Structures are given as structure tokens and as C-alpha cells.
Short mmCIF file of C-alpha atoms in Angstrom, two decimals:
data_model
loop_
_atom_site.label_atom_id
_atom_site.label_comp_id
_atom_site.label_asym_id
_atom_site.label_seq_id
_atom_site.Cartn_x
_atom_site.Cartn_y
_atom_site.Cartn_z
CA MET A 200 127.84 107.96 60.95
CA SER A 201 125.38 105.47 62.41
CA LYS A 202 121.74 106.40 62.40
CA LYS A 203 119.98 107.46 65.56
CA VAL A 204 118.20 104.51 67.21
CA VAL A 205 114.51 104.97 68.00
CA ILE A 206 112.99 102.25 70.17
CA LEU A 207 109.25 102.08 69.72
CA PHE A 208 107.34 99.96 72.20
CA GLY A 209 103.73 98.77 72.21
CA THR A 210 102.63 97.44 75.58
CA GLU A 211 99.70 96.23 77.64
CA SER A 212 101.20 95.09 80.96
CA GLY A 213 104.36 97.20 80.75
CA ASN A 214 106.70 94.31 79.89
CA ALA A 215 107.59 95.73 76.45
CA GLU A 216 108.31 99.14 77.97
CA PHE A 217 110.41 97.56 80.69
CA ALA A 218 112.46 95.67 78.09
CA ALA A 219 112.73 98.81 75.93
CA GLU A 220 114.43 100.61 78.80
CA ASP A 221 117.07 97.88 79.06
CA MET A 222 117.48 97.84 75.27
CA ALA A 223 118.16 101.58 75.28
CA ALA A 224 120.73 101.16 78.04
CA ALA A 225 122.51 98.57 75.88
CA VAL A 226 122.92 100.91 72.91
CA GLU A 227 126.50 102.14 72.74
CA ASP A 228 127.99 105.09 70.87
CA ARG A 229 124.73 106.03 69.20
CA GLU A 230 121.98 108.44 70.00
CA VAL A 231 118.92 106.57 71.31
CA GLU A 232 115.36 107.51 72.13
CA ILE A 233 112.51 105.43 73.61
CA ILE A 234 108.99 106.25 72.48
CA ASP A 235 105.65 104.72 73.49
CA MET A 236 103.72 103.83 70.32
CA THR A 237 100.73 105.56 71.89
CA ASP A 238 102.61 108.89 71.72
CA PHE A 239 104.17 108.37 68.29
CA ASP A 240 103.06 110.32 65.25
CA VAL A 241 103.38 108.28 62.03
CA ASP A 242 104.64 111.41 60.23
CA ASP A 243 107.75 111.15 62.40
CA PHE A 244 108.95 107.96 60.68
CA SER A 245 112.16 108.96 58.95
CA PRO A 246 114.88 107.21 56.91
CA GLU A 247 117.33 109.23 59.08
CA ASN A 248 116.55 106.95 62.05
CA PHE A 249 116.83 103.23 62.65
CA TYR A 250 113.82 101.75 64.41
CA LEU A 251 113.86 98.93 66.95
CA ILE A 252 110.26 97.92 67.49
CA ILE A 253 109.14 95.81 70.44
CA CYS A 254 105.51 94.86 70.71
CA SER A 255 103.49 92.44 72.82
CA THR A 256 100.45 90.32 71.99
CA HIS A 257 97.07 90.63 73.66
CA GLY A 258 94.05 88.33 73.80
CA GLU A 259 93.52 86.43 70.57
CA GLY A 260 96.74 87.35 68.82
CA ASP A 261 95.67 90.98 68.89
CA LEU A 262 97.69 94.14 69.27
CA PRO A 263 98.22 95.46 72.79
CA SER A 264 96.12 98.52 73.55
CA GLY A 265 99.29 100.65 73.50
CA ALA A 266 99.96 99.74 69.86
CA ALA A 267 96.46 100.06 68.47
CA PRO A 268 96.55 103.85 67.88
CA LEU A 269 99.79 103.58 65.86
CA PHE A 270 98.44 100.70 63.81
CA ASN A 271 95.23 102.61 63.13
CA SER A 272 97.11 105.74 62.03
CA LEU A 273 99.29 103.67 59.72
CA ALA A 274 96.18 102.12 58.25
CA SER A 275 94.23 105.34 57.83
CA GLN A 276 97.03 107.74 56.81
CA ALA A 277 99.05 105.22 54.79
CA PRO A 278 102.27 107.27 54.86
CA ASP A 279 104.99 106.43 52.34
CA LEU A 280 107.69 104.70 54.42
CA THR A 281 110.12 104.07 51.59
CA GLY A 282 113.66 104.12 52.95
CA VAL A 283 112.65 103.50 56.57
CA GLN A 284 114.55 100.60 58.13
CA TYR A 285 113.41 98.74 61.22
CA ALA A 286 113.96 95.54 63.18
CA MET A 287 111.15 93.76 65.00
CA PHE A 288 110.94 92.00 68.37
CA GLY A 289 107.69 90.25 69.29
CA LEU A 290 106.45 89.22 72.73
CA GLY A 291 104.01 86.40 73.28
CA ASP A 292 103.13 83.34 75.30
CA SER A 293 103.16 79.95 73.58
CA SER A 294 100.60 78.64 76.11
CA TYR A 295 98.05 80.37 73.95
CA GLU A 296 97.06 80.09 70.33
CA HIS A 297 98.32 82.96 68.10
CA TYR A 298 101.70 83.07 69.83
CA SER A 299 103.55 86.38 69.28
CA LYS A 300 101.08 87.56 66.64
CA GLY A 301 100.64 91.10 68.02
CA SER A 302 103.94 92.42 66.61
CA GLU A 303 103.21 90.82 63.24
CA HIS A 304 100.27 93.14 62.67
CA ILE A 305 102.62 96.12 62.92
CA ASP A 306 105.27 94.33 60.85
CA ASP A 307 102.82 93.57 58.03
CA LYS A 308 101.57 97.16 57.96
CA LEU A 309 105.06 98.71 57.92
CA SER A 310 106.17 96.39 55.09
CA GLU A 311 103.03 97.18 53.15
CA LEU A 312 103.85 100.90 53.39
CA GLY A 313 107.36 100.44 52.01
CA ALA A 314 109.50 100.16 55.15
CA ILE A 315 112.14 97.44 55.16
CA ARG A 316 112.61 95.01 58.04
CA VAL A 317 116.22 94.03 58.60
CA GLY A 318 117.99 91.56 60.87
CA GLU A 319 116.47 88.59 62.60
CA TYR A 320 112.85 88.74 63.78
CA GLY A 321 113.33 88.65 67.57
CA ARG A 322 110.93 86.71 69.78
CA HIS A 323 110.39 86.07 73.45
CA ASP A 324 108.12 83.41 74.91
CA ALA A 325 106.63 84.37 78.28
CA HIS A 326 105.64 80.75 78.82
CA THR A 327 109.11 80.33 80.29
CA GLY A 328 108.14 82.64 83.15
CA THR A 329 110.89 85.09 82.27
CA LEU A 330 110.58 88.66 81.10
CA PRO A 331 111.92 89.51 77.62
CA ASN A 332 114.63 91.89 78.85
CA ASP A 333 117.71 89.66 78.55
CA THR A 334 116.71 88.19 75.18
CA ALA A 335 115.79 91.64 73.85
CA VAL A 336 119.11 93.13 74.94
CA LEU A 337 121.11 90.38 73.19
CA TRP A 338 118.97 90.83 70.09
CA THR A 339 119.49 94.61 70.19
CA LYS A 340 123.27 94.24 70.31
CA ASP A 341 123.20 91.72 67.50
CA VAL A 342 120.99 93.86 65.26
CA LEU A 343 122.95 97.05 65.93
CA ALA A 344 126.23 95.28 65.14
CA HIS A 345 124.96 94.94 61.58
CA PHE A 346 122.76 97.97 60.97
CA MET I 59 117.51 111.44 99.77
CA SER I 60 114.36 113.27 98.93
CA SER I 61 114.83 116.60 97.23
CA ALA I 62 112.92 119.46 98.75
CA SER I 63 110.47 119.53 95.90
CA ASP I 64 109.59 115.84 95.45
CA PRO I 65 106.73 114.63 97.71
CA SER I 66 107.00 111.63 100.01
CA ILE I 67 104.59 108.90 98.93
CA ALA I 68 103.00 105.97 100.77
CA ILE I 69 101.17 103.29 98.82
CA ILE I 70 99.00 100.91 100.83
CA GLY I 71 98.90 97.52 99.15
CA SER I 72 101.56 95.90 96.96
CA GLY I 73 99.37 94.23 94.34
CA PRO I 74 99.58 95.20 90.68
CA SER I 75 97.76 98.55 91.10
CA GLY I 76 100.02 99.62 93.96
CA CYS I 77 103.22 98.54 92.22
CA TYR I 78 102.29 100.12 88.87
CA THR I 79 101.44 103.33 90.73
CA ALA I 80 104.90 103.27 92.32
CA GLN I 81 106.43 102.76 88.86
CA PHE I 82 104.62 105.70 87.29
CA LEU I 83 105.25 108.01 90.24
CA ARG I 84 108.94 107.04 90.40
CA LYS I 85 109.34 108.12 86.76
CA ARG I 86 108.02 111.59 87.59
CA PHE I 87 109.56 111.90 91.07
CA PRO I 88 113.05 110.37 90.91
CA SER I 89 114.03 111.55 94.39
CA SER I 90 110.77 110.95 96.27
CA LEU I 91 110.73 108.69 99.26
CA ILE I 92 108.27 106.01 98.09
CA THR I 93 107.13 103.31 100.50
CA ILE I 94 104.75 100.45 99.75
CA PHE I 95 103.04 98.88 102.76
CA ASP I 96 101.46 95.44 102.81
CA ARG I 97 99.79 93.52 105.60
CA LEU I 98 101.51 90.32 104.39
CA PRO I 99 105.24 89.68 104.68
CA MET I 100 105.61 89.33 100.90
CA PRO I 101 104.64 91.73 98.10
CA TYR I 102 102.54 91.48 94.91
CA GLY I 103 99.03 90.67 96.18
CA LEU I 104 96.86 89.20 93.47
CA VAL I 105 99.74 88.55 91.05
CA ARG I 106 101.14 86.20 93.66
CA PHE I 107 97.89 84.87 95.15
CA GLY I 108 95.30 85.34 92.40
CA VAL I 109 96.98 84.56 89.08
CA ALA I 110 97.00 80.79 88.51
CA PRO I 111 100.38 79.15 89.21
CA ASP I 112 100.55 77.58 85.74
CA HIS I 113 100.33 81.04 84.14
CA ALA I 114 104.01 81.85 84.59
CA GLY I 115 103.91 84.37 81.75
CA THR I 116 101.35 86.47 83.60
CA LYS I 117 103.10 86.15 86.93
CA ALA I 118 106.38 87.30 85.34
CA VAL I 119 105.20 90.89 85.66
CA THR I 120 106.47 90.73 89.26
CA GLN I 121 109.98 90.90 87.79
CA GLN I 122 109.18 94.45 86.69
CA PHE I 123 108.19 95.24 90.26
CA ASP I 124 111.27 93.51 91.73
CA ARG I 125 113.31 96.30 90.18
CA LEU I 126 111.35 98.95 92.05
CA PHE I 127 112.71 97.54 95.29
CA ALA I 128 116.11 96.34 94.04
CA ARG I 129 117.18 99.37 92.03
CA ASP I 130 114.68 102.20 92.02
CA GLY I 131 114.76 102.93 95.73
CA VAL I 132 111.16 102.04 96.50
CA LYS I 133 110.86 100.65 100.01
CA PHE I 134 108.70 97.63 100.87
CA VAL I 135 107.30 97.45 104.38
CA GLY I 136 105.57 94.11 104.92
CA ASN I 137 103.70 92.73 107.92
CA THR I 138 102.09 96.12 108.37
CA GLU I 139 98.36 96.43 108.12
CA VAL I 140 97.47 100.08 107.83
CA GLY I 141 94.33 100.68 109.86
CA LYS I 142 95.38 98.08 112.42
CA ASP I 143 99.14 98.00 113.07
CA THR I 144 99.37 101.69 112.34
CA SER I 145 96.59 104.14 111.63
CA LEU I 146 95.93 105.68 108.26
CA GLU I 147 95.91 109.09 109.97
CA GLU I 148 99.46 108.51 111.14
CA ILE I 149 100.57 107.49 107.66
CA ARG I 150 98.90 110.62 106.26
CA THR I 151 100.81 112.80 108.71
CA LYS I 152 104.10 111.21 107.75
CA PHE I 153 103.67 111.22 103.97
CA ASP I 154 102.66 114.01 101.59
CA ILE I 155 100.69 111.64 99.37
CA VAL I 156 98.94 108.42 100.37
CA VAL I 157 97.51 106.02 97.78
CA LEU I 158 95.12 103.26 98.84
CA ALA I 159 95.62 100.16 96.68
CA THR I 160 94.21 97.46 98.91
CA GLY I 161 91.91 95.87 96.33
CA LEU I 162 88.75 93.91 97.05
CA SER I 163 89.50 90.54 98.55
CA ALA I 164 86.25 88.94 99.65
CA ASP I 165 84.36 86.44 97.54
CA ARG I 166 81.00 87.84 96.51
CA SER I 167 78.30 85.77 98.07
CA LEU I 168 75.43 84.13 96.18
CA GLY I 169 73.00 85.31 98.85
CA LEU I 170 71.32 81.91 99.07
CA THR I 171 70.17 79.72 101.90
CA GLY I 172 72.54 76.81 102.32
CA GLU I 173 75.53 78.85 101.19
CA ASN I 174 77.20 78.36 104.56
CA LEU I 175 77.00 74.56 104.45
CA PRO I 176 80.32 72.75 104.52
CA GLY I 177 81.45 72.03 100.99
CA VAL I 178 80.75 75.53 99.60
CA TYR I 179 83.99 77.45 98.98
CA GLY I 180 84.67 80.89 97.57
CA SER I 181 86.98 80.87 94.55
CA GLY I 182 89.19 83.56 96.06
CA ARG I 183 89.83 81.31 99.02
CA VAL I 184 90.58 78.32 96.76
CA THR I 185 92.85 80.38 94.52
CA ARG I 186 94.76 81.75 97.51
CA LEU I 187 95.14 78.22 98.87
CA ILE I 188 96.52 76.98 95.54
CA ASN I 189 98.96 79.91 95.48
CA GLY I 190 100.26 79.28 99.00
CA HIS I 191 98.66 82.26 100.78
CA PRO I 192 99.89 82.21 104.40
CA GLU I 193 96.38 82.59 105.82
CA GLU I 194 94.78 79.68 103.94
CA SER I 195 94.97 75.99 104.75
CA ILE I 196 93.41 72.76 103.53
CA GLN I 197 91.83 72.27 106.96
CA GLY I 198 88.09 71.84 106.56
CA ILE I 199 88.12 71.58 102.77
CA GLU I 200 86.69 68.38 101.35
CA LEU I 201 86.23 67.73 97.66
CA GLY I 202 84.87 64.63 95.99
CA SER I 203 84.14 63.22 92.57
CA ARG I 204 81.55 65.89 91.64
CA LEU I 205 82.14 69.63 91.63
CA VAL I 206 79.88 72.54 90.72
CA ILE I 207 81.48 75.87 89.82
CA VAL I 208 79.07 78.82 89.92
CA GLY I 209 80.29 81.56 87.59
CA GLN I 210 81.96 81.52 84.18
CA GLY I 211 84.58 84.23 84.37
CA ASN I 212 88.30 83.62 84.04
CA VAL I 213 88.61 82.62 87.69
CA ALA I 214 86.09 79.82 87.09
CA ILE I 215 88.02 78.69 84.02
CA ASP I 216 91.27 78.73 86.04
CA LEU I 217 89.63 76.45 88.60
CA ILE I 218 88.39 74.01 85.93
CA ARG I 219 91.88 73.80 84.45
CA LEU I 220 93.70 73.47 87.77
CA SER I 221 91.23 70.86 89.09
CA LEU I 222 91.85 68.70 86.02
CA THR I 223 95.62 69.17 85.90
CA HIS I 224 97.62 66.26 87.29
CA ALA I 225 98.84 66.89 90.85
CA ASP I 226 102.45 66.33 89.77
CA GLN I 227 102.16 69.14 87.24
CA LEU I 228 100.74 71.45 89.90
CA ILE I 229 103.63 70.60 92.19
CA GLU I 230 105.99 71.33 89.32
CA VAL I 231 104.69 74.90 89.08
CA GLY I 232 105.12 75.42 92.81
CA VAL I 233 101.85 74.25 94.38
CA ASP I 234 102.23 72.70 97.83
CA LYS I 235 102.09 68.89 97.71
CA ASP I 236 99.12 68.54 100.06
CA VAL I 237 97.21 71.31 98.28
CA ALA I 238 97.90 69.74 94.88
CA GLY I 239 96.68 66.40 96.25
CA LEU I 240 93.48 68.03 97.45
CA ILE I 241 92.69 70.12 94.36
CA SER I 242 93.71 67.49 91.85
CA SER I 243 93.11 64.26 93.73
CA GLY I 244 92.41 62.15 90.67
CA ASN I 245 88.95 61.35 92.07
CA LEU I 246 87.23 64.16 90.21
CA LYS I 247 84.86 62.81 87.56
CA ARG I 248 82.50 65.65 86.75
CA ILE I 249 82.52 69.45 86.85
CA GLU I 250 79.35 71.41 86.19
CA VAL I 251 80.09 75.03 85.29
CA VAL I 252 76.98 77.14 85.66
CA GLY I 253 76.54 80.77 84.69
CA ARG I 254 73.70 83.22 85.01
CA SER I 255 74.38 84.75 81.60
CA GLY I 256 73.61 83.26 78.25
CA ILE I 257 76.69 82.38 76.21
CA GLU I 258 76.45 85.81 74.51
CA ASN I 259 77.23 87.53 77.81
CA ALA I 260 79.50 84.94 79.41
CA LYS I 261 82.49 86.53 81.12
CA PHE I 262 85.40 84.25 80.15
CA ASP I 263 88.13 85.21 77.69
CA VAL I 264 88.37 83.10 74.55
CA ALA I 265 92.08 82.37 75.10
CA MET I 266 91.18 80.76 78.44
CA ILE I 267 88.68 78.40 76.79
CA LYS I 268 91.17 77.45 74.09
CA GLU I 269 93.64 76.46 76.79
CA LEU I 270 91.19 73.87 78.18
CA ILE I 271 91.31 71.70 75.08
CA LYS I 272 94.89 70.74 75.92
CA ILE I 273 93.80 68.87 79.06
CA PRO I 274 93.70 65.14 78.28
CA ASP I 275 90.85 62.75 78.96
CA VAL I 276 88.01 65.25 79.39
CA ARG I 277 84.65 65.28 77.63
CA PHE I 278 83.24 68.83 77.32
CA THR I 279 79.56 69.58 76.76
CA SER I 280 77.51 72.76 76.62
CA ASP I 281 73.80 73.57 76.78
CA ALA I 282 74.31 76.95 75.09
CA VAL I 283 71.45 78.11 72.93
CA VAL I 284 73.20 79.31 69.80
CA THR I 285 71.27 81.68 67.58
CA GLU I 286 72.22 83.87 64.64
CA GLY I 287 73.32 87.46 64.55
CA PHE I 288 76.00 87.70 67.23
CA ASP I 289 78.59 90.44 66.92
CA ALA I 290 82.14 89.35 66.09
CA GLU I 291 83.39 89.28 69.70
CA THR I 292 80.42 87.23 70.89
CA GLN I 293 80.76 84.90 67.93
CA LYS I 294 84.35 84.16 68.98
CA ARG I 295 83.15 83.06 72.42
CA VAL I 296 80.41 80.92 70.90
CA ASP I 297 82.87 79.35 68.46
CA ALA I 298 85.41 78.67 71.21
CA ILE I 299 82.88 76.73 73.28
CA SER I 300 81.63 74.86 70.19
CA ALA I 301 85.18 73.93 69.21
CA LEU I 302 85.94 72.79 72.75
CA VAL I 303 82.89 70.51 72.75
CA GLU I 304 83.43 69.19 69.23
CA ASN I 305 87.12 68.48 69.67
CA SER I 306 86.84 66.73 73.02
CA PRO I 307 86.78 62.92 73.09
CA ARG I 308 83.37 61.22 73.23
CA ASP I 309 84.69 58.72 75.74
CA ALA I 310 86.68 60.15 78.60
CA SER I 311 86.87 59.36 82.28
CA ARG I 312 86.11 62.98 83.22
CA GLU I 313 83.51 65.45 82.02
CA VAL I 314 82.96 69.19 82.17
CA ASN I 315 79.47 70.46 81.40
CA PHE I 316 78.88 74.16 80.69
CA HIS I 317 75.41 75.43 81.58
CA PHE I 318 74.44 78.89 80.36
CA GLY I 319 71.57 81.10 81.52
CA TRP I 320 70.90 79.61 84.95
CA THR I 321 70.26 81.60 88.13
CA PRO I 322 71.17 79.85 91.38
CA LEU I 323 68.14 79.34 93.61
CA GLU I 324 69.00 77.16 96.57
CA ILE I 325 71.77 75.06 98.08
CA SER I 326 70.72 72.15 100.25
CA GLY I 327 72.15 69.23 102.21
CA GLN I 328 72.05 67.58 105.61
CA GLN I 329 75.53 67.78 107.15
CA LYS I 330 77.14 69.23 104.06
CA VAL I 331 76.23 70.40 100.58
CA GLU I 332 74.36 67.81 98.52
CA THR I 333 72.38 69.69 95.89
CA ILE I 334 72.28 73.06 94.17
CA LYS I 335 69.23 74.19 92.22
CA PHE I 336 69.04 76.72 89.40
CA ILE I 337 66.19 78.29 87.48
CA ALA I 338 66.35 79.31 83.85
CA LYS I 339 65.31 82.65 82.36
CA ASP I 340 63.59 80.82 79.55
CA ASN I 341 61.07 78.03 80.11
CA ARG I 342 63.53 75.21 80.66
CA THR I 343 62.80 72.96 83.66
CA ASP I 344 64.81 73.77 86.78
CA LEU I 345 68.35 72.42 86.91
CA SER I 346 69.14 70.38 90.02
CA LEU I 347 72.72 69.18 90.43
CA SER I 348 73.92 66.68 93.01
CA THR I 349 77.43 67.50 94.09
CA ASP I 350 80.17 66.95 96.66
CA ALA I 351 81.43 70.53 96.60
CA ILE I 352 80.71 73.98 95.17
CA PHE I 353 83.16 76.71 94.19
CA THR I 354 81.50 80.12 93.92
CA ALA I 355 83.26 82.30 91.35
CA ILE I 356 80.94 85.24 90.86
CA GLY I 357 83.40 88.00 91.62
CA PHE I 358 84.86 89.91 94.51
CA THR I 359 83.77 92.55 96.97
CA GLU I 360 85.06 94.50 99.95
CA SER I 361 85.85 92.27 102.91
CA GLU I 362 84.10 93.11 106.17
CA LEU I 363 87.44 92.45 107.83
CA SER I 364 89.28 94.95 105.65
CA SER I 365 91.02 97.66 107.66
CA ILE I 366 90.68 100.07 104.77
CA LYS I 367 87.22 100.85 103.50
CA ARG I 368 87.18 103.26 100.62
CA ASP I 369 83.84 104.83 101.35
CA ALA I 370 84.90 105.82 104.87
CA HIS I 371 87.26 108.35 103.25
CA ILE I 372 84.90 109.96 100.81
CA SER I 373 84.72 113.71 101.27
CA SER I 374 82.79 116.47 99.54
CA ALA I 375 85.83 116.98 97.30
CA THR I 376 86.11 113.31 96.30
CA ASN I 377 86.36 112.59 92.59
CA LEU I 378 86.60 108.85 92.03
CA GLU I 379 86.94 109.35 88.27
CA ARG I 380 90.54 110.37 88.95
CA GLY I 381 91.03 108.44 92.20
CA PHE I 382 90.96 111.55 94.39
CA LEU I 383 89.49 110.89 97.84
CA ASP I 384 90.67 113.83 99.93
CA ASP I 385 93.61 116.23 100.10
CA GLY I 386 96.71 114.04 99.59
CA LEU I 387 94.66 110.83 99.67
CA TYR I 388 93.97 108.73 96.56
CA CYS I 389 92.68 105.27 95.65
CA VAL I 390 93.60 103.08 92.70
CA GLY I 391 92.77 99.75 91.04
CA TRP I 392 89.89 97.57 92.17
CA LEU I 393 89.39 99.68 95.28
CA ARG I 394 88.77 102.68 93.02
CA ARG I 395 86.64 101.23 90.26
CA GLY I 396 85.41 97.82 91.39
CA PRO I 397 86.58 94.24 90.87
CA GLN I 398 86.77 94.20 87.07
CA GLY I 399 89.76 93.90 84.82
CA THR I 400 93.02 92.02 84.85
CA ILE I 401 96.61 93.20 85.23
CA PRO I 402 96.73 95.47 82.14
CA ALA I 403 93.50 97.19 83.20
CA ASN I 404 95.05 97.94 86.57
CA ARG I 405 98.14 99.34 84.89
CA ALA I 406 95.89 101.71 82.95
CA ASP I 407 94.14 102.56 86.22
CA ALA I 408 97.47 103.24 87.94
CA LYS I 409 98.45 105.52 85.04
CA LEU I 410 95.22 107.48 85.35
CA VAL I 411 95.54 107.96 89.10
CA SER I 412 99.29 108.71 88.90
CA ASP I 413 98.56 111.41 86.32
CA ALA I 414 95.97 112.90 88.69
CA ILE I 415 98.44 112.84 91.59
CA ILE I 416 101.13 114.51 89.47
CA GLN I 417 98.71 117.15 88.19
CA ASP I 418 97.47 117.99 91.71
CA PHE I 419 101.03 118.18 92.99
CA GLU I 420 102.12 120.49 90.17
CA ASN I 421 99.11 122.73 90.71
CA LYS I 422 100.00 123.04 94.37
CA GLN I 423 103.63 123.83 93.50
CA ASN I 424 102.51 126.54 91.10
CA MET I 425 100.25 128.09 93.71
CA LYS I 426 103.08 128.05 96.23
CA GLU I 427 105.41 129.73 93.77
CA GLN I 428 102.86 132.37 92.95
CA GLY I 429 102.27 132.93 96.66
CA ALA I 430 106.01 133.42 97.14
CA LEU I 431 106.25 136.06 94.45
#
């Protein structure tokens, strides 16, 4: 049986949350849950679930405020994430330096703690004036077809 | 179809604070009748008329709000100025909860003699003009080869960038042809950007400064006094300005000069603005700049013309910390906490006030239930 899908979003302006809602709606035949990174306890990471992580970028390639608490807990508690599988989707704007860097901070930390990133690293460039929803939905379907 | 238990909600103002408030309240109250009023025919306030037109990524947030109206059953009522076309009292009778989200739209004044001379323009007015606001026009606006911008926040940086962007590029991102021709006429040779703060307290975001380096044919200079011992955040601002100056061409047909630590003293001119004078906090000689036009970009305040004035609704029960003005009446965003913070800050503000509204509503429901027992 396929693992339950947990969509974790880290947001500043709400765009990542907005896309996460459409991603969840695109998940077929599997249990799915959307969780704000701000409300997520790092002890809840489990190899039983498959994580789709969508995270924006703020300021100088920094994490959005909604992702900072999760990153800080990962850093301070350093849980063993061996066996945890996730796929990553980063938001950014190529008008600015440090395009799409916010998600990479989370990605680096999860890898460091033993979690394994699978599938293609998804990206959306807000420079186009579009929201990430459509790209993120296609990416979700593609990732879930394989994992 | 409102269920008996969900409250009807009116939000006055369809800028980011108002729309985010509608989003958060819709999540909690799926069957509430939610109506957003705006005095203009079109929604989205400062996202539409304040965010620079070349920042499409920032403006894209309106696509979140589009869904409120297209799918989530939130009603938009434009062309309706509450306090003028209909009274706030009437709205309060018709809706269980009313949220004021009208922002602060007036340009803060410098408070100087000469400020009313032709040639001195508030940045809010200029930004609205660039964004096609229905109440602004190029009538009476004259720019020349020299421009002084007073203020060094992100609005000032937007105006530097837009003034130096080729008119064709402005038109490409939706700016009206005549407005683009006025703002970016090709005649502009020099912009002086003057701030009261030293570089350590300058208000701009680093990402905004880094964007400026992409503009071709501009020489940047700075009179910042750089000393040791800045904290990391300040150091980033200092480094960004230094990099901008160092990486700009020595020979260019246009120049932008940053001046830090200067307090405006006086604006003078015969028929129109000719000179603006500044004094320094330290012992530097006064700065006197000849100019054809001045943009003031020192922030926003409540407009005298505004039909909604927050302080007129303050009661003994008011708690602005949570946006509570009076029974069933709330305020959010800039109107609640003042004109600081961009779109994400107003989302956080909308969350805070929405949580207060939900809590108050649930408390009332509980009391009713207990009363019924």
C-alpha cells in the first residue's frame, strides 16, 4: 500500500499554502494531509509517511517566517530521520539574487539528518507573474507516480 | 446560504489586509456571508496600486485573492465608499462582524515651507499614477533632468528603479504610454536620494538595492560614513550599497547619489521648486541640491479625506493589540498598526485579527449556549 502523503508548507505571503491546497486536491487514491511547518513537530517525521515539502524564499535567500521554527527545531533537536523520504518544491523569484534558496535550507538540514530526497527538485519562478499552483500540481502528480 | 451559526462579515477595503482577513475567516466560517467593500471599482488596493508594476512576482498574490471571489463565495462590492455612499452604522446593522481594512493612503508630509510648490510630489501619488489608479493623472506633473527623492525606504528604491527603466519596458509591464513617457522620459540625468538616517538605520531592503545594479548606464555614489562594528543585518545593507557603488561604471550618462544622515530643512523656488536644503547631524556643511522635481517618500499617514478614521471608533473596550475596536467592529493592517510592513506582514496582521474575531465569536456562542441551558 502507498504511504500516506503529508504536504508540509513553509510560507510568508501564503503562496506556498495556496499551492499546497491544490497539490492535496491532486492526490488520488492516497491519504493526504496538509500541515503548516509552523505547527509541525519534528518528532512527527515518520518513515510511514511520504513528505511533499513546498517552501518559499524570503529576503536574501532566507527561509520564510513560517519555516523558521521547523528549521530551528531540526537544528536544535537533530532527530534521526533515517528512512524518511521526501520530495522538495522551492518557490523563488529570479529577479533577485539567491533565487529559490529558502527551500534549500530545509533540504540541506533534512539530508544532514538522514532523510532521503527523491524525485526531481521542483521549482517555480515568480518572476513570470504566475503563482506556483499549476507547476506544483504537475510536479506532485509526477513525483507520486514514482514514489 | 449562511448557516444559522456562522456570522455575516463585512470587510471594508480590498487591499492585502482585507483580502487575507477574508481568507482566514472563510477557512473558519465556510458558510458565512462575507462581503468586501471598496470605494474603487476594482479590488486589491496597494497590491494593485502600490507594488511596482515590474514586480510581477509580488503582484501575483492577487491570484490567491481572485479565488476568494471566483470560488470561495466571497462577494466584492466596488464603487462603494463606506462612510460616504453608505454609512458605517448601516453596515454594522446589516453584518454581525465588520472589519475596517482601509489602510493609510496619504503621503506623509515633510512639514517644510515650500513643500506645496509645483514640482514636489508625494511618492504615493507617483506610485498610484504609475500603476494606473483611476484618480491620478499626469496633469500638472512636470519632471526634468534632475530629481531629488527624499526618503530611502523601498518605495524610494522603487522610484529610482522605475525612473531609470526604459519607457518601453514600463509599457511592457502594463504602464500607460503617457505615464511611462513622463516617468522615464530619457531626459533624467541625476537622482539624489537623501535620507535622514545614517546608513546603519536606512530603511531599504538589501534585495531592492541589489536589483538596482542591473540597470544599465548608471553611476552610483554614496556619502555613507562606514565605521566598524555593525551587526550582521546592518553590515549587509552597508555591503550592498558599497557593492552597488563599486560595480557601477565610472562613466555613465546618468547618476544616482545616495546621501545618508541628512534632515530636510527648506524647499525653495520662484514659480516652482528649484532647491532643497538639508542639514547634517554631524558637522558636515549643509547640503543644497538644485533640482527640477522632488519625490517625497517618507511614509504614509491617514488621509484627511478618508471616510473611515480609526480613532473615531475607539471605545473604552478597544484593544488595538488584537484589532478590537468595539462590539463586532475590528481593524486590521496598516489602519490597525501603522504604515509599516509589506504584504507578508499584513498577512500576519490579518491572521492575528482573524484569530481575535474567531475567539470573540466562539466566546459569545458559548455564553449563548450556557444561557440557553
